[in-house]
Short mmCIF file of C-alpha atoms in Angstrom, two decimals:
data_model
loop_
_atom_site.label_atom_id
_atom_site.label_comp_id
_atom_site.label_asym_id
_atom_site.label_seq_id
_atom_site.Cartn_x
_atom_site.Cartn_y
_atom_site.Cartn_z
CA MET A 11 -126.98 -142.04 56.80
CA VAL A 12 -125.02 -144.50 58.50
CA THR A 13 -125.25 -144.19 61.95
CA ILE A 14 -123.08 -144.70 65.16
CA LYS A 15 -125.62 -147.34 66.50
CA GLU A 16 -125.21 -149.08 63.18
CA ILE A 17 -121.65 -149.48 63.26
CA ALA A 18 -122.00 -150.52 66.72
CA ALA A 19 -124.29 -153.13 66.18
CA ARG A 20 -122.06 -154.66 63.46
CA SER A 21 -118.95 -154.53 64.90
CA GLY A 22 -120.21 -155.75 68.32
CA PHE A 23 -118.98 -152.89 70.41
CA SER A 24 -120.80 -150.24 72.54
CA THR A 25 -121.80 -147.17 71.02
CA ALA A 26 -120.00 -145.11 73.45
CA THR A 27 -116.74 -147.01 72.10
CA VAL A 28 -117.58 -146.35 68.55
CA SER A 29 -118.60 -142.62 69.00
CA ARG A 30 -115.16 -142.12 71.31
CA LEU A 31 -113.05 -143.59 68.59
CA LEU A 32 -114.66 -142.18 65.75
CA ASN A 33 -114.82 -138.60 67.29
CA ASP A 34 -111.02 -138.70 68.16
CA ASP A 35 -111.63 -138.59 72.00
CA PRO A 36 -107.77 -137.83 72.90
CA THR A 37 -108.69 -139.43 76.37
CA PHE A 38 -109.62 -142.75 75.14
CA SER A 39 -107.64 -145.93 74.51
CA VAL A 40 -108.41 -149.10 72.78
CA SER A 41 -106.54 -151.70 71.52
CA ALA A 42 -105.29 -151.76 67.77
CA GLN A 43 -107.56 -154.98 67.23
CA THR A 44 -110.70 -153.07 68.49
CA LYS A 45 -109.87 -149.95 66.44
CA SER A 46 -109.04 -151.94 63.22
CA LYS A 47 -112.17 -153.82 63.56
CA ILE A 48 -114.63 -150.74 64.14
CA PHE A 49 -112.87 -148.62 61.06
CA GLU A 50 -113.29 -151.77 59.14
CA VAL A 51 -116.91 -151.87 59.84
CA ALA A 52 -117.27 -148.27 59.30
CA LYS A 53 -116.02 -148.12 55.87
CA ALA A 54 -117.81 -151.10 54.58
CA LEU A 55 -121.01 -149.36 55.81
CA GLY A 56 -119.80 -146.24 53.80
CA TYR A 57 -119.59 -144.01 56.97
CA GLN A 58 -117.72 -140.74 56.65
CA HIS A 59 -117.72 -138.17 59.52
CA GLU A 60 -117.21 -134.74 58.42
CA LYS A 61 -113.76 -134.27 60.50
CA HIS A 62 -112.45 -137.41 58.52
CA VAL A 63 -113.77 -136.51 55.20
CA ARG A 64 -111.68 -133.40 54.64
CA SER A 65 -107.84 -133.20 54.25
CA LEU A 66 -106.78 -131.41 57.57
CA ASN A 67 -103.60 -129.75 55.96
CA TYR A 68 -102.70 -128.13 59.06
CA LYS A 69 -99.40 -126.59 59.46
CA ILE A 70 -98.17 -127.50 62.68
CA ALA A 71 -94.84 -126.46 64.47
CA ILE A 72 -92.90 -128.98 66.52
CA LEU A 73 -91.12 -126.96 69.24
CA TYR A 74 -88.17 -129.71 69.98
CA SER A 75 -85.79 -128.06 72.64
CA ILE A 76 -84.38 -131.75 73.08
CA SER A 77 -80.16 -131.32 72.17
CA PRO A 78 -79.10 -133.86 69.70
CA GLN A 79 -76.69 -135.09 72.85
CA LYS A 80 -79.76 -135.80 75.02
CA GLU A 81 -81.75 -137.59 72.14
CA LEU A 82 -78.63 -140.09 71.95
CA SER A 83 -78.67 -140.74 75.53
CA ASP A 84 -82.30 -141.36 75.67
CA ILE A 85 -84.12 -143.23 73.19
CA PHE A 86 -87.30 -141.63 74.77
CA TYR A 87 -87.28 -138.63 72.79
CA ASN A 88 -86.25 -140.35 69.27
CA ASP A 89 -89.33 -142.49 69.74
CA LEU A 90 -91.60 -139.79 70.55
CA ARG A 91 -90.22 -137.64 67.63
CA ASN A 92 -90.98 -140.67 65.23
CA SER A 93 -94.37 -141.29 66.69
CA ILE A 94 -95.43 -137.97 66.34
CA ILE A 95 -94.30 -137.82 62.50
CA GLN A 96 -96.15 -141.13 62.00
CA PHE A 97 -99.40 -139.92 63.11
CA ALA A 98 -99.43 -136.30 61.90
CA THR A 99 -98.39 -137.69 58.67
CA GLU A 100 -101.63 -140.21 58.71
CA ARG A 101 -103.58 -137.12 59.21
CA GLU A 102 -102.01 -135.11 56.42
CA MET A 103 -100.54 -132.64 58.77
CA ALA A 104 -97.63 -130.59 57.54
CA LEU A 105 -94.83 -130.54 60.36
CA ASN A 106 -92.02 -127.76 60.77
CA PHE A 107 -89.35 -128.77 63.48
CA VAL A 108 -88.02 -125.92 65.40
CA ARG A 109 -85.93 -125.31 68.24
CA LYS A 110 -86.57 -122.26 69.23
CA THR A 111 -89.87 -120.20 69.58
CA ALA A 112 -88.86 -117.20 67.44
CA GLU A 113 -88.54 -119.40 64.67
CA ILE A 114 -92.31 -120.90 64.79
CA PRO A 115 -94.07 -119.69 61.12
CA GLU A 116 -96.51 -116.98 61.60
CA ASP A 117 -99.11 -119.20 59.73
CA ALA A 118 -98.92 -122.12 61.86
CA ASP A 119 -102.22 -123.46 62.84
CA GLY A 120 -100.77 -124.98 65.98
CA PHE A 121 -97.91 -126.41 68.01
CA ILE A 122 -96.55 -129.33 69.98
CA ALA A 123 -93.91 -128.50 72.58
CA ILE A 124 -91.45 -131.16 73.60
CA GLY A 125 -88.89 -130.28 75.96
CA TYR A 126 -88.40 -127.24 78.56
CA TYR A 127 -88.86 -123.56 77.54
CA GLY A 128 -88.39 -120.86 79.87
CA LYS A 129 -90.11 -117.78 80.83
CA SER A 130 -89.57 -115.56 77.78
CA ASP A 131 -90.38 -118.44 75.33
CA VAL A 132 -93.62 -119.19 76.92
CA GLU A 133 -94.62 -115.46 76.99
CA ARG A 134 -93.64 -115.38 73.40
CA ILE A 135 -95.89 -118.22 72.61
CA LYS A 136 -98.48 -116.46 74.34
CA ASP A 137 -98.07 -113.56 72.19
CA LEU A 138 -98.23 -115.96 69.13
CA ALA A 139 -102.16 -116.87 70.33
CA ILE A 140 -102.04 -120.18 68.60
CA PRO A 141 -103.57 -123.36 69.94
CA GLY A 142 -100.74 -125.88 71.19
CA VAL A 143 -99.95 -128.81 73.58
CA PHE A 144 -97.03 -129.24 75.76
CA LEU A 145 -95.95 -132.65 76.64
CA GLU A 146 -94.57 -134.03 79.66
CA TYR A 147 -95.24 -130.62 81.75
CA ASN A 148 -97.14 -127.42 81.33
CA PRO A 149 -95.64 -124.11 81.88
CA ASP A 150 -98.89 -122.41 82.65
CA TYR A 151 -102.11 -124.22 83.17
CA HIS A 152 -104.01 -121.40 82.65
CA ALA A 153 -102.69 -120.81 79.26
CA PHE A 154 -101.82 -124.14 77.76
CA ASP A 155 -103.02 -127.64 77.37
CA SER A 156 -100.71 -130.57 78.10
CA ILE A 157 -100.50 -134.22 78.18
CA GLU A 158 -98.43 -135.82 81.04
CA PHE A 159 -97.68 -139.41 82.32
CA ASN A 160 -99.07 -139.71 85.72
CA PHE A 161 -95.80 -139.79 87.62
CA GLN A 162 -97.80 -139.24 91.14
CA LYS A 163 -99.59 -142.60 90.39
CA ILE A 164 -96.41 -144.42 89.55
CA VAL A 165 -94.61 -143.10 92.69
CA LYS A 166 -97.32 -143.66 94.95
CA GLU A 167 -97.93 -147.27 93.56
CA THR A 168 -94.44 -147.89 94.13
CA ILE A 169 -94.32 -146.75 97.88
CA SER A 170 -97.29 -148.80 98.38
CA LEU A 171 -95.36 -152.03 97.01
CA PHE A 172 -92.40 -151.30 99.07
CA VAL A 173 -94.41 -150.86 102.28
CA ASP A 174 -96.35 -153.95 101.39
CA ARG A 175 -93.08 -155.56 101.08
CA GLU A 176 -92.20 -154.20 104.90
CA PHE A 177 -88.96 -152.59 103.56
CA GLU A 178 -87.59 -150.67 106.28
CA SER A 179 -85.06 -148.50 104.10
CA ILE A 180 -85.54 -147.26 100.10
CA GLY A 181 -83.88 -144.92 98.02
CA PHE A 182 -84.52 -142.77 95.04
CA ILE A 183 -82.04 -142.11 91.82
CA GLY A 184 -82.81 -139.26 89.62
CA GLY A 185 -82.23 -136.44 87.92
CA PRO A 186 -82.41 -132.29 87.46
CA SER A 187 -85.77 -130.52 86.94
CA TRP A 188 -86.39 -128.84 83.53
CA ASN A 189 -87.43 -125.92 85.72
CA LYS A 190 -84.25 -125.72 87.78
CA HIS A 191 -83.70 -122.24 86.17
CA SER A 192 -86.73 -120.72 86.76
CA SER A 193 -87.97 -118.76 89.82
CA ASP A 194 -89.74 -121.50 91.21
CA THR A 195 -88.64 -122.09 95.04
CA ASN A 196 -88.80 -125.92 94.51
CA HIS A 197 -86.66 -127.05 91.86
CA ASP A 198 -86.80 -130.70 92.14
CA ASP A 199 -87.68 -133.05 89.45
CA ILE A 200 -91.78 -134.13 89.89
CA ARG A 201 -90.53 -137.55 90.44
CA THR A 202 -88.25 -136.63 93.07
CA GLN A 203 -91.10 -134.52 94.69
CA TYR A 204 -93.69 -137.20 94.68
CA PHE A 205 -90.75 -139.80 96.08
CA GLU A 206 -90.25 -137.52 99.22
CA TYR A 207 -93.94 -136.95 99.89
CA TYR A 208 -95.09 -140.35 99.75
CA SER A 209 -92.04 -142.00 101.46
CA LYS A 210 -92.47 -139.43 104.20
CA LYS A 211 -96.13 -140.16 104.54
CA ALA A 212 -95.43 -143.76 105.06
CA GLY A 213 -92.63 -143.03 107.28
CA ILE A 214 -89.53 -144.82 105.34
CA PHE A 215 -88.23 -141.42 103.65
CA ASP A 216 -84.28 -141.21 104.19
CA GLU A 217 -82.70 -138.01 102.68
CA HIS A 218 -79.33 -139.77 102.54
CA ALA A 219 -80.66 -142.64 100.42
CA VAL A 220 -81.65 -140.04 97.51
CA PHE A 221 -79.14 -139.26 94.96
CA ILE A 222 -79.59 -136.92 92.24
CA GLY A 223 -77.34 -136.52 88.94
CA ASN A 224 -76.92 -133.82 86.63
CA SER A 225 -78.74 -135.73 84.10
CA PHE A 226 -81.23 -138.55 83.05
CA SER A 227 -78.45 -140.48 81.17
CA VAL A 228 -76.52 -143.78 81.31
CA ALA A 229 -73.10 -141.82 82.43
CA SER A 230 -75.25 -140.10 85.26
CA GLY A 231 -76.55 -143.33 86.62
CA TYR A 232 -72.89 -144.92 86.13
CA LYS A 233 -71.74 -142.24 88.52
CA LEU A 234 -74.36 -142.24 90.95
CA GLY A 235 -74.20 -145.97 91.26
CA LYS A 236 -70.28 -145.56 92.17
CA GLN A 237 -71.32 -142.87 94.79
CA ILE A 238 -73.89 -145.35 96.20
CA VAL A 239 -71.34 -148.20 96.32
CA LYS A 240 -68.92 -146.17 97.96
CA GLN A 241 -71.79 -144.82 100.44
CA TYR A 242 -72.67 -148.17 101.67
CA SER A 243 -69.31 -150.08 101.60
CA ASP A 244 -69.38 -150.54 105.39
CA ARG A 245 -73.37 -151.10 105.84
CA LYS A 246 -76.21 -152.72 104.56
CA PHE A 247 -77.90 -151.10 101.16
CA PRO A 248 -81.60 -149.99 100.96
CA ASP A 249 -83.91 -152.49 100.35
CA SER A 250 -84.87 -150.90 97.19
CA PHE A 251 -84.44 -147.93 94.70
CA LEU A 252 -87.00 -146.26 92.81
CA VAL A 253 -84.95 -144.95 89.58
CA ALA A 254 -86.18 -141.99 87.61
CA THR A 255 -85.62 -143.36 84.07
CA ASP A 256 -84.35 -146.63 82.43
CA PRO A 257 -81.06 -145.00 81.11
CA LEU A 258 -80.09 -143.92 84.66
CA ALA A 259 -80.93 -147.71 85.84
CA VAL A 260 -78.64 -148.96 83.16
CA GLY A 261 -75.90 -146.59 84.47
CA VAL A 262 -76.58 -147.92 88.17
CA LEU A 263 -76.71 -151.37 87.19
CA GLN A 264 -72.88 -150.98 85.33
CA ALA A 265 -71.65 -149.75 88.57
CA PHE A 266 -73.05 -151.99 90.74
CA ASN A 267 -71.72 -155.00 88.78
CA GLU A 268 -68.45 -153.82 88.51
CA SER A 269 -68.46 -153.45 92.27
CA ARG A 270 -70.04 -157.03 92.83
CA VAL A 271 -73.45 -155.55 94.40
CA ILE A 272 -75.66 -158.23 93.39
CA VAL A 273 -79.40 -157.36 92.23
CA PRO A 274 -81.65 -158.42 93.44
CA ASP A 275 -79.84 -160.10 96.57
CA ASP A 276 -78.07 -157.03 97.96
CA THR A 277 -80.77 -154.59 96.72
CA THR A 278 -83.73 -154.22 94.13
CA LEU A 279 -84.41 -151.76 91.71
CA ILE A 280 -87.77 -150.50 89.99
CA SER A 281 -87.31 -147.91 86.92
CA ILE A 282 -89.59 -145.98 84.59
CA ASN A 283 -89.83 -146.09 80.90
CA ASP A 284 -89.55 -149.43 79.82
CA ASN A 285 -87.21 -148.70 76.95
CA ASP A 286 -86.18 -151.88 74.90
CA ILE A 287 -82.73 -152.12 76.63
CA ALA A 288 -84.73 -152.61 80.11
CA LYS A 289 -85.22 -156.27 78.71
CA TYR A 290 -81.32 -156.91 78.01
CA VAL A 291 -79.38 -155.61 80.76
CA SER A 292 -78.44 -157.85 83.76
CA PRO A 293 -80.82 -158.37 85.48
CA PRO A 294 -83.52 -157.20 83.41
CA LEU A 295 -84.97 -154.31 84.69
CA THR A 296 -88.46 -153.97 86.48
CA THR A 297 -89.98 -150.86 85.28
CA PHE A 298 -93.25 -148.93 84.72
CA HIS A 299 -94.03 -149.08 80.92
CA LEU A 300 -94.50 -145.70 79.53
CA ASP A 301 -96.42 -145.80 76.13
CA ILE A 302 -94.67 -143.42 73.95
CA ASN A 303 -96.59 -144.24 70.70
CA HIS A 304 -100.05 -143.83 72.76
CA LEU A 305 -98.20 -140.41 74.02
CA GLY A 306 -97.62 -139.35 70.42
CA LEU A 307 -101.00 -140.34 69.07
CA THR A 308 -102.80 -138.61 71.87
CA ALA A 309 -100.64 -135.31 71.21
CA VAL A 310 -101.76 -135.17 67.75
CA ASP A 311 -105.32 -136.20 68.12
CA PHE A 312 -105.52 -133.47 71.23
CA LEU A 313 -104.28 -131.02 68.86
CA GLN A 314 -106.49 -131.65 66.04
CA GLN A 315 -109.15 -131.29 68.64
CA ILE A 316 -108.19 -128.05 70.13
CA VAL A 317 -107.37 -126.30 66.84
CA ASP A 318 -111.08 -127.22 66.05
CA SER A 319 -112.10 -125.78 69.12
CA PRO A 320 -110.22 -122.41 69.92
CA ASP A 321 -112.83 -121.53 72.70
CA HIS A 322 -112.34 -124.97 74.84
CA LEU A 323 -111.33 -124.88 78.52
CA HIS A 324 -107.60 -125.71 79.05
CA LYS A 325 -107.02 -129.11 80.36
CA THR A 326 -104.39 -131.68 81.21
CA ILE A 327 -104.48 -135.28 80.04
CA LEU A 328 -102.80 -137.88 82.36
CA LEU A 329 -101.49 -141.00 80.96
CA ASN A 330 -101.04 -144.28 83.16
CA SER A 331 -98.68 -147.03 82.90
CA GLU A 332 -98.14 -150.67 83.81
CA LEU A 333 -95.39 -152.04 85.98
CA ILE A 334 -93.52 -154.79 84.23
CA TYR A 335 -91.68 -157.14 86.51
CA ARG A 336 -88.63 -158.63 85.70
CA LYS A 337 -85.55 -160.04 87.58
CA SER A 338 -84.27 -156.43 89.29
CA PHE A 339 -87.42 -156.71 91.46
CA THR A 340 -89.74 -159.89 91.80
CA ASN A 341 -93.78 -159.80 92.07
CA THR A 342 -93.13 -162.52 94.97
CA LYS A 343 -92.26 -161.38 98.58
#
């Protein structure tokens, strides 16, 4: 029987790397080249893990509350949908996309939830008692698993960068929280909350430089951009803005360009997402790269793991990101 140790020796990677990859550890990430090499060696040696020998044939409900309008205005969700379809298909999972929790098939083996679901929907999912993964947020950390981007690290890193540049004033451009209709007292989007906390901690928070739109769309960004131009028509712009998403930043840039506000001379921008469009706007956006493909892969592999282990302890996986420097904010002082 071929062992992990033999595959590691032949491929040139550590036994830990080979083991975590072949056992579908959802918290483990390697390059495509590494993954291809290990799988190639494993196949050549005749390695067969029990989990990989059998066809999964899981029936998976994809709870997808994202409206067609929102999906059109934010390519993030279209890319995420396609990523999940790709990786689930590779694992021979049967997918059923539903918008409402009442539409979840009774014979579903598990679910992946994308978008916000209210209290009654969450209770209905609990009653179904099937394993599942929420993406981007978790409505109940005691009852569900989730995969989220590490926005706390993103915002903290951005504020540290602003402080290092000795900026005296900074701003934030964001959108509404999914939880705005809940009974929680704080309805701000998590990025807004982290921005306020870390900028206050750094002593550079200005509540008048925080602009929140009614969505994360280009149209909302454009409207906020016009509002910012008007507010700072007779005084200096903040040194920089952190923008919650690329679509918002694109709209802001459109408004700034129309009003002859020059980025990065009059102010600078750092955004979040790294959509394809970020490279082609004027100026190109400095933005944190959120790996949507990795989110989709991790969601599918994590779901497979918890379906196989229904009595596991619930956990949240945080995905980190990399800041991609372009002309809206350079990496030189």
